[in-house]
mmCIF file of C-alpha atoms in Angstrom:
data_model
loop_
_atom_site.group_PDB
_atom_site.id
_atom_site.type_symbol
_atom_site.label_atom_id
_atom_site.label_comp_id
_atom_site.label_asym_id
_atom_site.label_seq_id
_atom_site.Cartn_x
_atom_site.Cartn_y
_atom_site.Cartn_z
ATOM 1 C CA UNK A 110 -21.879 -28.070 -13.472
ATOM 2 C CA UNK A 111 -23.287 -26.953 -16.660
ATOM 3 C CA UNK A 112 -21.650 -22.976 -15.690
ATOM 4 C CA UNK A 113 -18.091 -24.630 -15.967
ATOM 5 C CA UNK A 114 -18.748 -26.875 -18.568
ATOM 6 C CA UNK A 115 -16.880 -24.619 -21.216
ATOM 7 C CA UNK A 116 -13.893 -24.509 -19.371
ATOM 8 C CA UNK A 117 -13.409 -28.853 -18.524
ATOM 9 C CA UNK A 118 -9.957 -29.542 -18.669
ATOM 10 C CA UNK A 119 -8.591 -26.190 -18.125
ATOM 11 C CA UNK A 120 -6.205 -25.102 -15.048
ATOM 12 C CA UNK A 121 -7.536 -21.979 -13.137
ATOM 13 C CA UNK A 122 -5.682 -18.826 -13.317
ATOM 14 C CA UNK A 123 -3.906 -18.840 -10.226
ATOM 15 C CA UNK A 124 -2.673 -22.090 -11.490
ATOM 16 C CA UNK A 125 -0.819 -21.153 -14.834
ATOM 17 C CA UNK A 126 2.054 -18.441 -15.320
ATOM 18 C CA UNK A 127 0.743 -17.512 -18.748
ATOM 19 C CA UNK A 128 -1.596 -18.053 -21.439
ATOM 20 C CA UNK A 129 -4.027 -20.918 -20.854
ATOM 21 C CA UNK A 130 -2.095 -23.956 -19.881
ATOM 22 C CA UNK A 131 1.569 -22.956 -19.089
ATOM 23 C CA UNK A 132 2.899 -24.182 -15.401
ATOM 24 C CA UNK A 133 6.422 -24.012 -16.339
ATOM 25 C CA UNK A 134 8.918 -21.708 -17.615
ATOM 26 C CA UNK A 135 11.848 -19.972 -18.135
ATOM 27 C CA UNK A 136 11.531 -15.731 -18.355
ATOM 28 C CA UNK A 137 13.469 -12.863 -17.526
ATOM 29 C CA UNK A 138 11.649 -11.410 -14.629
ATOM 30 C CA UNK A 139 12.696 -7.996 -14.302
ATOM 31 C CA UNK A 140 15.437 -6.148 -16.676
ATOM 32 C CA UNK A 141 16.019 -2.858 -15.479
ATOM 33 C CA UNK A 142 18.225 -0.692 -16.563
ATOM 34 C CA UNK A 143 18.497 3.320 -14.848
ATOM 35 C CA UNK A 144 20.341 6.292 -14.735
ATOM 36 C CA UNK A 145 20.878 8.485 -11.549
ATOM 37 C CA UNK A 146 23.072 11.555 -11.139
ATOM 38 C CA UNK A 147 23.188 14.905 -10.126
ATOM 39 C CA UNK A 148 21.965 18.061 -12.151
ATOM 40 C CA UNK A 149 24.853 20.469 -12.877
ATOM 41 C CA UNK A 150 25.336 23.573 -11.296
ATOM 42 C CA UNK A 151 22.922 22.602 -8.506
ATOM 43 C CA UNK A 152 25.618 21.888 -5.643
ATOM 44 C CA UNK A 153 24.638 18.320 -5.435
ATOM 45 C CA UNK A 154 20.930 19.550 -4.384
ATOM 46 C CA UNK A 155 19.083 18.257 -7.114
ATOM 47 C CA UNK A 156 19.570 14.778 -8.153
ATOM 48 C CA UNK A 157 17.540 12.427 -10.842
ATOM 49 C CA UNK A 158 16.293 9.507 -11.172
ATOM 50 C CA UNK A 159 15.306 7.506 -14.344
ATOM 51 C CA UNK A 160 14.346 3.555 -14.837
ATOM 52 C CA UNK A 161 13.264 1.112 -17.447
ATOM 53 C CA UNK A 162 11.854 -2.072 -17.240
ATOM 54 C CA UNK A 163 12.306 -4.672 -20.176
ATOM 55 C CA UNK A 164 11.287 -7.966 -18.623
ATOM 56 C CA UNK A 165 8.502 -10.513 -18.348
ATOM 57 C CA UNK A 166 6.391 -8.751 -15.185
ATOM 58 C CA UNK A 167 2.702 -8.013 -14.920
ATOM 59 C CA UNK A 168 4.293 -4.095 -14.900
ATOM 60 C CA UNK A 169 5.632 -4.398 -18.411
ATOM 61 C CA UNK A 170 2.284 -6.944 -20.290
ATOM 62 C CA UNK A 171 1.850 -3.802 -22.786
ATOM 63 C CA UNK A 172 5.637 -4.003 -23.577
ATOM 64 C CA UNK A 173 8.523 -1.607 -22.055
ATOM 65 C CA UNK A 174 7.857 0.537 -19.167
ATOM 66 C CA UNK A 175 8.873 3.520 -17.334
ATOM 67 C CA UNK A 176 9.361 2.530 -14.142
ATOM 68 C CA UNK A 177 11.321 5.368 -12.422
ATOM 69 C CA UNK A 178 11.408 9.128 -13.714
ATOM 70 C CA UNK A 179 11.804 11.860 -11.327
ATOM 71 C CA UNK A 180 13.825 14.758 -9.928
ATOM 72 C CA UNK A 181 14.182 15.638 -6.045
ATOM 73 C CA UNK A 182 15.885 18.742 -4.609
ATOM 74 C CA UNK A 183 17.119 18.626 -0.955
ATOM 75 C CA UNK A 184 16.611 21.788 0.797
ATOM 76 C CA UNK A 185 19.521 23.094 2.829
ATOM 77 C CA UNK A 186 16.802 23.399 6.040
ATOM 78 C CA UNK A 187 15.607 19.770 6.126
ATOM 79 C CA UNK A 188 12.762 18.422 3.819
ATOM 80 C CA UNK A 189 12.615 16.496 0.475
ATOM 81 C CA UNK A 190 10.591 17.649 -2.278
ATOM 82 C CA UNK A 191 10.320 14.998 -5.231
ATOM 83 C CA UNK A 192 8.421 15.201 -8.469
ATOM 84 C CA UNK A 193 7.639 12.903 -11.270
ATOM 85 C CA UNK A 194 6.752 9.188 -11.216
ATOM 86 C CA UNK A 195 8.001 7.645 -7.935
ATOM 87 C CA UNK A 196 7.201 4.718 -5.407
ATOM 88 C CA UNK A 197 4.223 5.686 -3.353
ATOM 89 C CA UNK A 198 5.261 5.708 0.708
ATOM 90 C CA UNK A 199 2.783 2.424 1.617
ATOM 91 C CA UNK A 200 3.796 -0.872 3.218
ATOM 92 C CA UNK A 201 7.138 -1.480 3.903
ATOM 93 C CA UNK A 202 6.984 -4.688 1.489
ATOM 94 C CA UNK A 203 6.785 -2.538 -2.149
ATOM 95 C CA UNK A 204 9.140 -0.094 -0.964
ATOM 96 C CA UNK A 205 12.096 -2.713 -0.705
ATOM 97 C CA UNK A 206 14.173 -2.721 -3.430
ATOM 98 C CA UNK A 207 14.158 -6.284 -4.791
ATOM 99 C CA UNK A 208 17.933 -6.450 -6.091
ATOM 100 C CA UNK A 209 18.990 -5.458 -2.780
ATOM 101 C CA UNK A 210 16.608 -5.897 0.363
ATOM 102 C CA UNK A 211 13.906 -8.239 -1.126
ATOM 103 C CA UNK A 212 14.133 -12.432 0.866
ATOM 104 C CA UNK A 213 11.273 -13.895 -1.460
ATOM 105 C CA UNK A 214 11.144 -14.152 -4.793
ATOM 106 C CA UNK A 215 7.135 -13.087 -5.080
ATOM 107 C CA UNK A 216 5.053 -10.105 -3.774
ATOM 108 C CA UNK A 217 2.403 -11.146 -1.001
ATOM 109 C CA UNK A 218 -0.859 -12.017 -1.814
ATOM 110 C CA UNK A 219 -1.909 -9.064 -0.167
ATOM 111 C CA UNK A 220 0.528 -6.634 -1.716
ATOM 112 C CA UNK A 221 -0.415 -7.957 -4.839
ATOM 113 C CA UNK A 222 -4.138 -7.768 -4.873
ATOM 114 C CA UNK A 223 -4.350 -4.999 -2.258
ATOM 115 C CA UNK A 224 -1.808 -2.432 -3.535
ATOM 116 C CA UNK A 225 -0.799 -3.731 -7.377
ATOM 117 C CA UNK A 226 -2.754 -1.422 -9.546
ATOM 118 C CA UNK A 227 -3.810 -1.386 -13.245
ATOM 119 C CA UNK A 228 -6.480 0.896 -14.835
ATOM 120 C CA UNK A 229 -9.931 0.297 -14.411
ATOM 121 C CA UNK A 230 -12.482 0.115 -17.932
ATOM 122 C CA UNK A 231 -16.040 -0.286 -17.311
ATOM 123 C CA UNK A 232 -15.655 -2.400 -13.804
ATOM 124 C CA UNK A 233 -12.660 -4.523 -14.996
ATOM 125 C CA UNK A 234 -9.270 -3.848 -14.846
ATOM 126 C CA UNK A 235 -7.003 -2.926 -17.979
ATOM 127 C CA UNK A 236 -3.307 -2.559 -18.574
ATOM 128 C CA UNK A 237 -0.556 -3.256 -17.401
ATOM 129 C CA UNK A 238 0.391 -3.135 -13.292
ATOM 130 C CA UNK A 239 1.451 0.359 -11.999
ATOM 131 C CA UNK A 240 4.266 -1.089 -9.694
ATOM 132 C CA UNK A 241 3.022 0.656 -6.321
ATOM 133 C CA UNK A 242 3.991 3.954 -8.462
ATOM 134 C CA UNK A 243 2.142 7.322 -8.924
ATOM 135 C CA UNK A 244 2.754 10.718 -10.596
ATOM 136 C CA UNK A 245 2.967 13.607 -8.284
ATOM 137 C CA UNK A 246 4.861 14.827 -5.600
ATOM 138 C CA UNK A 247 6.322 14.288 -2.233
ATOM 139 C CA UNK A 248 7.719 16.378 0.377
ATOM 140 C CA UNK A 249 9.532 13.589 2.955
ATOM 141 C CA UNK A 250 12.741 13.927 5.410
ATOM 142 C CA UNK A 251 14.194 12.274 8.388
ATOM 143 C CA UNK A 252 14.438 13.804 11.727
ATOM 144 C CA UNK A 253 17.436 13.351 14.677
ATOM 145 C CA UNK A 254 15.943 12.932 18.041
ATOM 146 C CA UNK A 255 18.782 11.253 19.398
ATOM 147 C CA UNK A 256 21.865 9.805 18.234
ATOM 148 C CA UNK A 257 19.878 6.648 18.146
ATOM 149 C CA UNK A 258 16.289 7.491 16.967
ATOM 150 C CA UNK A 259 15.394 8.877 14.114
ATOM 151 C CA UNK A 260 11.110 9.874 12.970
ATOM 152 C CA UNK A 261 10.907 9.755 8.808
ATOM 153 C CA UNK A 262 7.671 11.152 7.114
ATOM 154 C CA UNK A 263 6.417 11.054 3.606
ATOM 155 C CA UNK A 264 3.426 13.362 1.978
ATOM 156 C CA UNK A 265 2.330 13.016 -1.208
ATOM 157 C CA UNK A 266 -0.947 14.165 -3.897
ATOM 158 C CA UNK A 267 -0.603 11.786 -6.785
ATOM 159 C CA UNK A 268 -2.769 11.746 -10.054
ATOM 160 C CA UNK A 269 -3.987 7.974 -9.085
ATOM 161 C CA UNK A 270 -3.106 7.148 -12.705
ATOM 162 C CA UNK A 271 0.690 5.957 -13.353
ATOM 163 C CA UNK A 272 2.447 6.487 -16.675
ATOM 164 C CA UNK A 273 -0.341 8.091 -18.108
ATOM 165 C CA UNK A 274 -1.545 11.783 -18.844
ATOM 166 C CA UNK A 275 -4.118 12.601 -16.170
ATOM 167 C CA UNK A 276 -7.699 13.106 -17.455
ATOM 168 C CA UNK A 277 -9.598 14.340 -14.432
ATOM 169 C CA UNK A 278 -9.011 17.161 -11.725
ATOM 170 C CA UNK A 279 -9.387 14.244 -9.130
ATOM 171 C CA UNK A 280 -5.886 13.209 -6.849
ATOM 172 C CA UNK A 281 -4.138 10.796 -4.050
ATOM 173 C CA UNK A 282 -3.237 11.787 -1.034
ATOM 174 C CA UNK A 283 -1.120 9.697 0.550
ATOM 175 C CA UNK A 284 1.503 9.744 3.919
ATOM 176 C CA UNK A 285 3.212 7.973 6.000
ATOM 177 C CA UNK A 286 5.332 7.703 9.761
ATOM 178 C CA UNK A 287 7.709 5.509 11.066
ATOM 179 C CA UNK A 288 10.019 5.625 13.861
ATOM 180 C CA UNK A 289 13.042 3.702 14.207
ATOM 181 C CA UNK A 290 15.838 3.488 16.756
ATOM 182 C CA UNK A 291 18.999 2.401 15.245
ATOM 183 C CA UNK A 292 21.185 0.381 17.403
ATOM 184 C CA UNK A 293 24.188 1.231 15.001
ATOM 185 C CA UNK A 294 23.472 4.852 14.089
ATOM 186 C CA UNK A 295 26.868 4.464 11.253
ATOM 187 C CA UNK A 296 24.293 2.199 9.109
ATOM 188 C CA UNK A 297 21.929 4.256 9.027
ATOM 189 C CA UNK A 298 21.985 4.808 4.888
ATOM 190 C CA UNK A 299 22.337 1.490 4.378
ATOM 191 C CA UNK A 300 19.453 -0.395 3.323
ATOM 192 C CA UNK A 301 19.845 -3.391 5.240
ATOM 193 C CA UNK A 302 20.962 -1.505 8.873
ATOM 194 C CA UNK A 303 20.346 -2.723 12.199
ATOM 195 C CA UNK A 304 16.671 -1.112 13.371
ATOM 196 C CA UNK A 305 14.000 -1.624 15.245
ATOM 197 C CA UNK A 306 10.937 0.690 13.589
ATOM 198 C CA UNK A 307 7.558 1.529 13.676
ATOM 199 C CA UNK A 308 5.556 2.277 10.583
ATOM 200 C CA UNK A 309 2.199 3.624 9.690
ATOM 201 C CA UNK A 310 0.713 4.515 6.172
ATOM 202 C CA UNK A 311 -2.498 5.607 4.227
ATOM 203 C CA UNK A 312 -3.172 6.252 1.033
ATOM 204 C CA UNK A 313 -6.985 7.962 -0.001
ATOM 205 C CA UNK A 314 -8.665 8.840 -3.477
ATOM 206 C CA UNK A 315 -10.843 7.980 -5.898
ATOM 207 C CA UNK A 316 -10.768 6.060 -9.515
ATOM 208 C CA UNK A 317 -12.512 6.020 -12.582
ATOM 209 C CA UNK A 318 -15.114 3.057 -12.441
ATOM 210 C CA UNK A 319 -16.895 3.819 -15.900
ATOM 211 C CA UNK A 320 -18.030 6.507 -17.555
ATOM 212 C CA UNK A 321 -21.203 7.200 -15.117
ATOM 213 C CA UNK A 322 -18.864 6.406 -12.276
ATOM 214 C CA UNK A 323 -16.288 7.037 -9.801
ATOM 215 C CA UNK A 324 -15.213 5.107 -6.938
ATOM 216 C CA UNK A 325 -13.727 6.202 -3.693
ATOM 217 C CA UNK A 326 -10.074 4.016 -3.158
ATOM 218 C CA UNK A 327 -8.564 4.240 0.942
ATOM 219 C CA UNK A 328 -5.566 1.737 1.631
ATOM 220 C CA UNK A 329 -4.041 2.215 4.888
ATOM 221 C CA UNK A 330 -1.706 -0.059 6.707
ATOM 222 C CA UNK A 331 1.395 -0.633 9.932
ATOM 223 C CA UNK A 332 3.983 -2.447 10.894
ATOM 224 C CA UNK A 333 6.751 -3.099 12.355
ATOM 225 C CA UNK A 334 10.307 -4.302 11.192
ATOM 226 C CA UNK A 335 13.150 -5.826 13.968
ATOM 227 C CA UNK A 336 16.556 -6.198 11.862
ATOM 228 C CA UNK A 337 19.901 -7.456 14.015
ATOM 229 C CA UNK A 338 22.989 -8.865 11.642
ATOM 230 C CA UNK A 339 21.845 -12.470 10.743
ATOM 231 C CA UNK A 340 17.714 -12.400 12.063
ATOM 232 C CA UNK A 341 14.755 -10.244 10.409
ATOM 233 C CA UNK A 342 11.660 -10.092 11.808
ATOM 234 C CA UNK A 343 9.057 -8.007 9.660
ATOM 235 C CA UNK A 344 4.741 -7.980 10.170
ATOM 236 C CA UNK A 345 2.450 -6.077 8.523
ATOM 237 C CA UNK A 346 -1.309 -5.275 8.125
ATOM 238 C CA UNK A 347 -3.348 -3.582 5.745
ATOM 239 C CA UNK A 348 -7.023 -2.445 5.056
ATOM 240 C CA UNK A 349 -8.500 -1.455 1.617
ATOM 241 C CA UNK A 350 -12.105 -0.302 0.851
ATOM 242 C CA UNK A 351 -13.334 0.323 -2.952
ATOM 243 C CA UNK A 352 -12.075 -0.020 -5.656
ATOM 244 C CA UNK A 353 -11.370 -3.587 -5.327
ATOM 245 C CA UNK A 354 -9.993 -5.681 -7.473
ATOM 246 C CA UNK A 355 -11.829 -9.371 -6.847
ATOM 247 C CA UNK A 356 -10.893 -11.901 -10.083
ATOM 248 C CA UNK A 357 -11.974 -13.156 -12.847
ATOM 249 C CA UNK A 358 -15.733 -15.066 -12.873
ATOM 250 C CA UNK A 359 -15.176 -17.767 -12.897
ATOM 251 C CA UNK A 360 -11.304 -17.485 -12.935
ATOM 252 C CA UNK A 361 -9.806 -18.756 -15.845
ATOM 253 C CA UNK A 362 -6.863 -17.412 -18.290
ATOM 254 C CA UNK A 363 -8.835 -14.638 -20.635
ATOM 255 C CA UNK A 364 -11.692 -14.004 -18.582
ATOM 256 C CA UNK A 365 -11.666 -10.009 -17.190
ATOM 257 C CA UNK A 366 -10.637 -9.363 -13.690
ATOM 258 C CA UNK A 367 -13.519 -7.566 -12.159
ATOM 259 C CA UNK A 368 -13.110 -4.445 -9.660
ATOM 260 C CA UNK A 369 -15.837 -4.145 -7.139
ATOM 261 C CA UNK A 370 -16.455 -0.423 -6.271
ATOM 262 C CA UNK A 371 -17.135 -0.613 -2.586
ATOM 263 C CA UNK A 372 -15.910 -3.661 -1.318
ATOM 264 C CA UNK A 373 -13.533 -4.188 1.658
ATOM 265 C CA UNK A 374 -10.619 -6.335 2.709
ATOM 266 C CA UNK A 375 -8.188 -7.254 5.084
ATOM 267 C CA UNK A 376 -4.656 -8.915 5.086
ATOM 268 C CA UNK A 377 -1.287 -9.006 7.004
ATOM 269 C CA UNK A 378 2.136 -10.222 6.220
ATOM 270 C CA UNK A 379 4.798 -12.124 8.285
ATOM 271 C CA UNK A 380 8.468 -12.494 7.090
ATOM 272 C CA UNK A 381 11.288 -14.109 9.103
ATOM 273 C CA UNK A 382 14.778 -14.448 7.976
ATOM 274 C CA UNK A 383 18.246 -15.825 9.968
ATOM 275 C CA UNK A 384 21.473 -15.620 7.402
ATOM 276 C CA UNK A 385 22.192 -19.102 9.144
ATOM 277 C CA UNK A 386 25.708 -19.461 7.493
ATOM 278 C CA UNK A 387 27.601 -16.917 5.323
ATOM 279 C CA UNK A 388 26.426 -16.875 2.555
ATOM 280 C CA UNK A 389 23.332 -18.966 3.110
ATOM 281 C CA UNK A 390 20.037 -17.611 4.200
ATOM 282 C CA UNK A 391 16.679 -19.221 5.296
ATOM 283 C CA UNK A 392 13.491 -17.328 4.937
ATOM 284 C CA UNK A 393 9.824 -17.634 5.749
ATOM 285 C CA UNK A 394 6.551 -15.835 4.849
ATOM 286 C CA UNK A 395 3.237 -15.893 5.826
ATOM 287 C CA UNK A 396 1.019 -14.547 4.014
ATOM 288 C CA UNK A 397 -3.152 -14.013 5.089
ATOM 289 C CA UNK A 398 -6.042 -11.713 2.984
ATOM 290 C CA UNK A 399 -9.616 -11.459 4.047
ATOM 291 C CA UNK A 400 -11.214 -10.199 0.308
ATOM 292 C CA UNK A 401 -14.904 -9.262 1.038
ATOM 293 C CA UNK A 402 -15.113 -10.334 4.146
ATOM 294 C CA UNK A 403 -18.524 -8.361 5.093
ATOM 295 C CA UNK A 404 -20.560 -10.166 2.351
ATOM 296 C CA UNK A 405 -20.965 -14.205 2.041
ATOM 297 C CA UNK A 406 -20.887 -15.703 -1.006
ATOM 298 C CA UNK A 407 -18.123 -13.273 -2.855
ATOM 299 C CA UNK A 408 -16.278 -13.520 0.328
ATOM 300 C CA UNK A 409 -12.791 -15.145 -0.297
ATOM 301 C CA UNK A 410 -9.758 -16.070 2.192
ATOM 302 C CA UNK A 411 -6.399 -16.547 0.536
ATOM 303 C CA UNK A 412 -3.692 -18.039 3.248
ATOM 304 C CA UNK A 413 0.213 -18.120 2.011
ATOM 305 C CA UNK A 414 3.279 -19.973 3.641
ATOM 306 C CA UNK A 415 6.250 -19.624 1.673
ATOM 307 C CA UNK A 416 9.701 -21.402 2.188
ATOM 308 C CA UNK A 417 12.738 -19.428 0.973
ATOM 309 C CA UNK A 418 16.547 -20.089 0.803
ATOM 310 C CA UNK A 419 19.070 -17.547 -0.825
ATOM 311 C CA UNK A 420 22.201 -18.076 -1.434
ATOM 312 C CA UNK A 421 24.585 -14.947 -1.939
ATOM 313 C CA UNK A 422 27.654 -15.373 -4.513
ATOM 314 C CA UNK A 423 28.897 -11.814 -3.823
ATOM 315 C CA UNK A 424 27.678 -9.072 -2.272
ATOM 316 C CA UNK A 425 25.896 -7.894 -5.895
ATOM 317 C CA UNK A 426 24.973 -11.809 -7.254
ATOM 318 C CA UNK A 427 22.493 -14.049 -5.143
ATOM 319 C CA UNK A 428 20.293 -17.561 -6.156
ATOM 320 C CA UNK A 429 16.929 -17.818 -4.377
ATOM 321 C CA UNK A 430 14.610 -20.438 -3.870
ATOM 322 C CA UNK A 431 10.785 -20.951 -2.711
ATOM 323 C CA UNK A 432 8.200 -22.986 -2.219
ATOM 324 C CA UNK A 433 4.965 -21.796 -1.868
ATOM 325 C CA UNK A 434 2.024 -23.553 -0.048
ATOM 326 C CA UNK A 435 -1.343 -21.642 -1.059
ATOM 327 C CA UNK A 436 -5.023 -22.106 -0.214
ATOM 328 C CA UNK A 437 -8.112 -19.988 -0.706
ATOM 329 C CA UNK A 438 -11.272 -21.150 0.933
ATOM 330 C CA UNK A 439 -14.866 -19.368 -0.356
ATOM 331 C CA UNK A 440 -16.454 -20.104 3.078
ATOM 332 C CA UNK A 441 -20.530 -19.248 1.669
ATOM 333 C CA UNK A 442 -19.585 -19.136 -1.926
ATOM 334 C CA UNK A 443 -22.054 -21.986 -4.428
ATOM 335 C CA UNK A 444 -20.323 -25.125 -4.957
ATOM 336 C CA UNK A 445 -18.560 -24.263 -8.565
ATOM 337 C CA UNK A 446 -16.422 -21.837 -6.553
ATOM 338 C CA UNK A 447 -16.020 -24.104 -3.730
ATOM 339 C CA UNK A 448 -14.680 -26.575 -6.298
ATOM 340 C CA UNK A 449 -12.826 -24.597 -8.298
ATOM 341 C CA UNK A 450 -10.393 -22.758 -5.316
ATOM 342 C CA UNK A 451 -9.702 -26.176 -3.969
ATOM 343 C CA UNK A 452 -7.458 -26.747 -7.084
ATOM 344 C CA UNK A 453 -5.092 -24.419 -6.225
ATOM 345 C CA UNK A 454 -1.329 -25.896 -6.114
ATOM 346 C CA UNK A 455 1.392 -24.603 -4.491
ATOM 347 C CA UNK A 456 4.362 -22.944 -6.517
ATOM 348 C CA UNK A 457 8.238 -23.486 -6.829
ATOM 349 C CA UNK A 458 10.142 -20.657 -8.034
ATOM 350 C CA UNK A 459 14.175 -19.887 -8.816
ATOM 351 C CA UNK A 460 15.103 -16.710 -9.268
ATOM 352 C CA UNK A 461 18.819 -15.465 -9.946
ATOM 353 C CA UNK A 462 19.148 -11.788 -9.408
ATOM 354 C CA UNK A 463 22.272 -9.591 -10.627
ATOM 355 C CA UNK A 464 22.712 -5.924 -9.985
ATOM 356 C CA UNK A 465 25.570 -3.842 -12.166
#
């Protein structure tokens, strides 16, 4: 159509890594480096936390980032209190840590549009991603009920605005539940233990739209999680209103992504994977999000089925492998948007990940 004529010849953004035409490429994804420890004189009660990111990520597109920076103190009757910048206590997905726990190489469509933030400028977003992190702090613990069961919480008031100096009074509150039985209590600090849990989350505020407006922002989500030695089982679901980041129009490479204030969506998340042989494991995702799915022609229905294999050199050294099969259907949207999601391919990705 004459609307698209400017951009004949051109791949759609979901269809390129970078720039305006790339499909391929090497990168290093994520180069973290940290420091954790203990503060002195403390008894072991207050311990730090401090990252860095130096790779190729949509967290680190304004250069080098502070990932990680923050101090928690463990009170000899129970609770947690942490402050600084930290992971925010949402779906079970971002909270994994992707040298260790992580079985696909990419975030879920619906992590990744529902819960990946960036600022917001005059109705488009700016900046580079926050990484599911916040500045605030959080009061969290785990409680005994049995030798088997244990309830964890998480509370937190965050500014809503990661590695940046807060410019308004206005703050997240966020929290979450879960309840797990552990069939082997001994694992129970290890990140990969034997559990069968049940989690729920929200997460409420509001955002700077422009500078007439402010938005109201609720994400709030459950799931559950079924790990036994070689087999995971893991579903998830998740609902967002405002502040809602919907793509570029029409989506190509250098157009703004646009943030609609009061929109809603939908998704959920399947992951299944069976360490089949030592030290080979099969995974697979599927992936579904429902982005305005009260309104018709904006509406838009991305759908995900990814097919993983890792294969783990030591217990600190693995080689990963997905394909991706991806659709997104605009059910009432005008024929240049019908046209242009049908282009979307699917994705092959290798990643080699090393921890130290």
């Amino acid at each position: 159509s004459p609307g698209l004529q400017a951009y004949e010849g051109r791949h759609a953004a979901f269809n390129v890594l970078s720039g305006d035409d790339t499909q391929s490429a090497f990168g290093v994804r994520r180069l973290r480096l940290g420091i954790r420890g203990t503060i002195p004189k403390t008894e072991g009660a207050v311990t730090y936390l401090a990252t860095v990111d130096a790779g190729q990520n949509a967290s680190t597109s304004d250069g080098p980032a502070l990932m990680d920076g923050s101090a928690t103190y463990s009170s000899p009757w129970g609770p947690r209190f942490r402050a600084g910048q930290f992971k925010l206590a949402t779906m079970d997905e971002t909270l994994e840590a992707f040298h260790i726990t992580t079985d696909l190489i990419d975030f879920s469509v619906v992590a990744a549009r529902l819960l990946q933030e960036r600022a917001i400028d005059e109705g488009v977003q700016t900046g580079a991603a926050y990484s599911f992190r916040d500045i605030g702090v959080m009061l969290f613990d785990t409680v005994s009920f049995s030798n088997q069961l244990r309830l964890s919480y998480a509370l937190s008031v965050t500014n809503g605005k990661a590695r940046a100096i807060d410019e308004d009074d206005a703050k997240d509150v966020g929290g979450r539940v879960q309840l797990a039985w552990l069939p082997k209590p001994q694992q129970e600090f290890k990140p990969d233990r034997n559990e069968l849990a049940l989690f729920a989350w929200g997460l409420e505020g509001s955002r700077h739209y422009s500078d007439t407006q402010r938005v109201d922002r609720l994400r709030a989500g459950g799931g559950a999680q079924f790990m036994w030695d070689w087999l995971r089982l893991r579903t998830e679901a998740v609902w967002a209103k405002g502040a809602l980041p919907t793509g570029a129009a029409p989506p190509f490479p250098g157009n703004p992504v646009a943030v609609a204030p009061d929109a809603k969506a939908w998704g959920g998340t399947f992951l299944f994977g069976a360490r089949v042989v030592e030290p080979l494991e099969l995974d697979l995702g599927f992936n579904r999000l429902d982005q305005q799915y009260d309104e018709e022609a904006p509406r838009r229905i991305f759908t995900e089925v990814v097919i993983g294999a890792q294969y783990f050199l030591d217990a600190k050294a693995k080689v990963a492998l997905n394909y991706a099969w991806r659709d997104i259907s605009a059910p009432d949207g005008s024929p240049d948007a019908k046209r242009i999601v049908d282009t979307v391919a699917p994705k092959l990705s290798v990643q080699a990940t090393v921890r130290y």
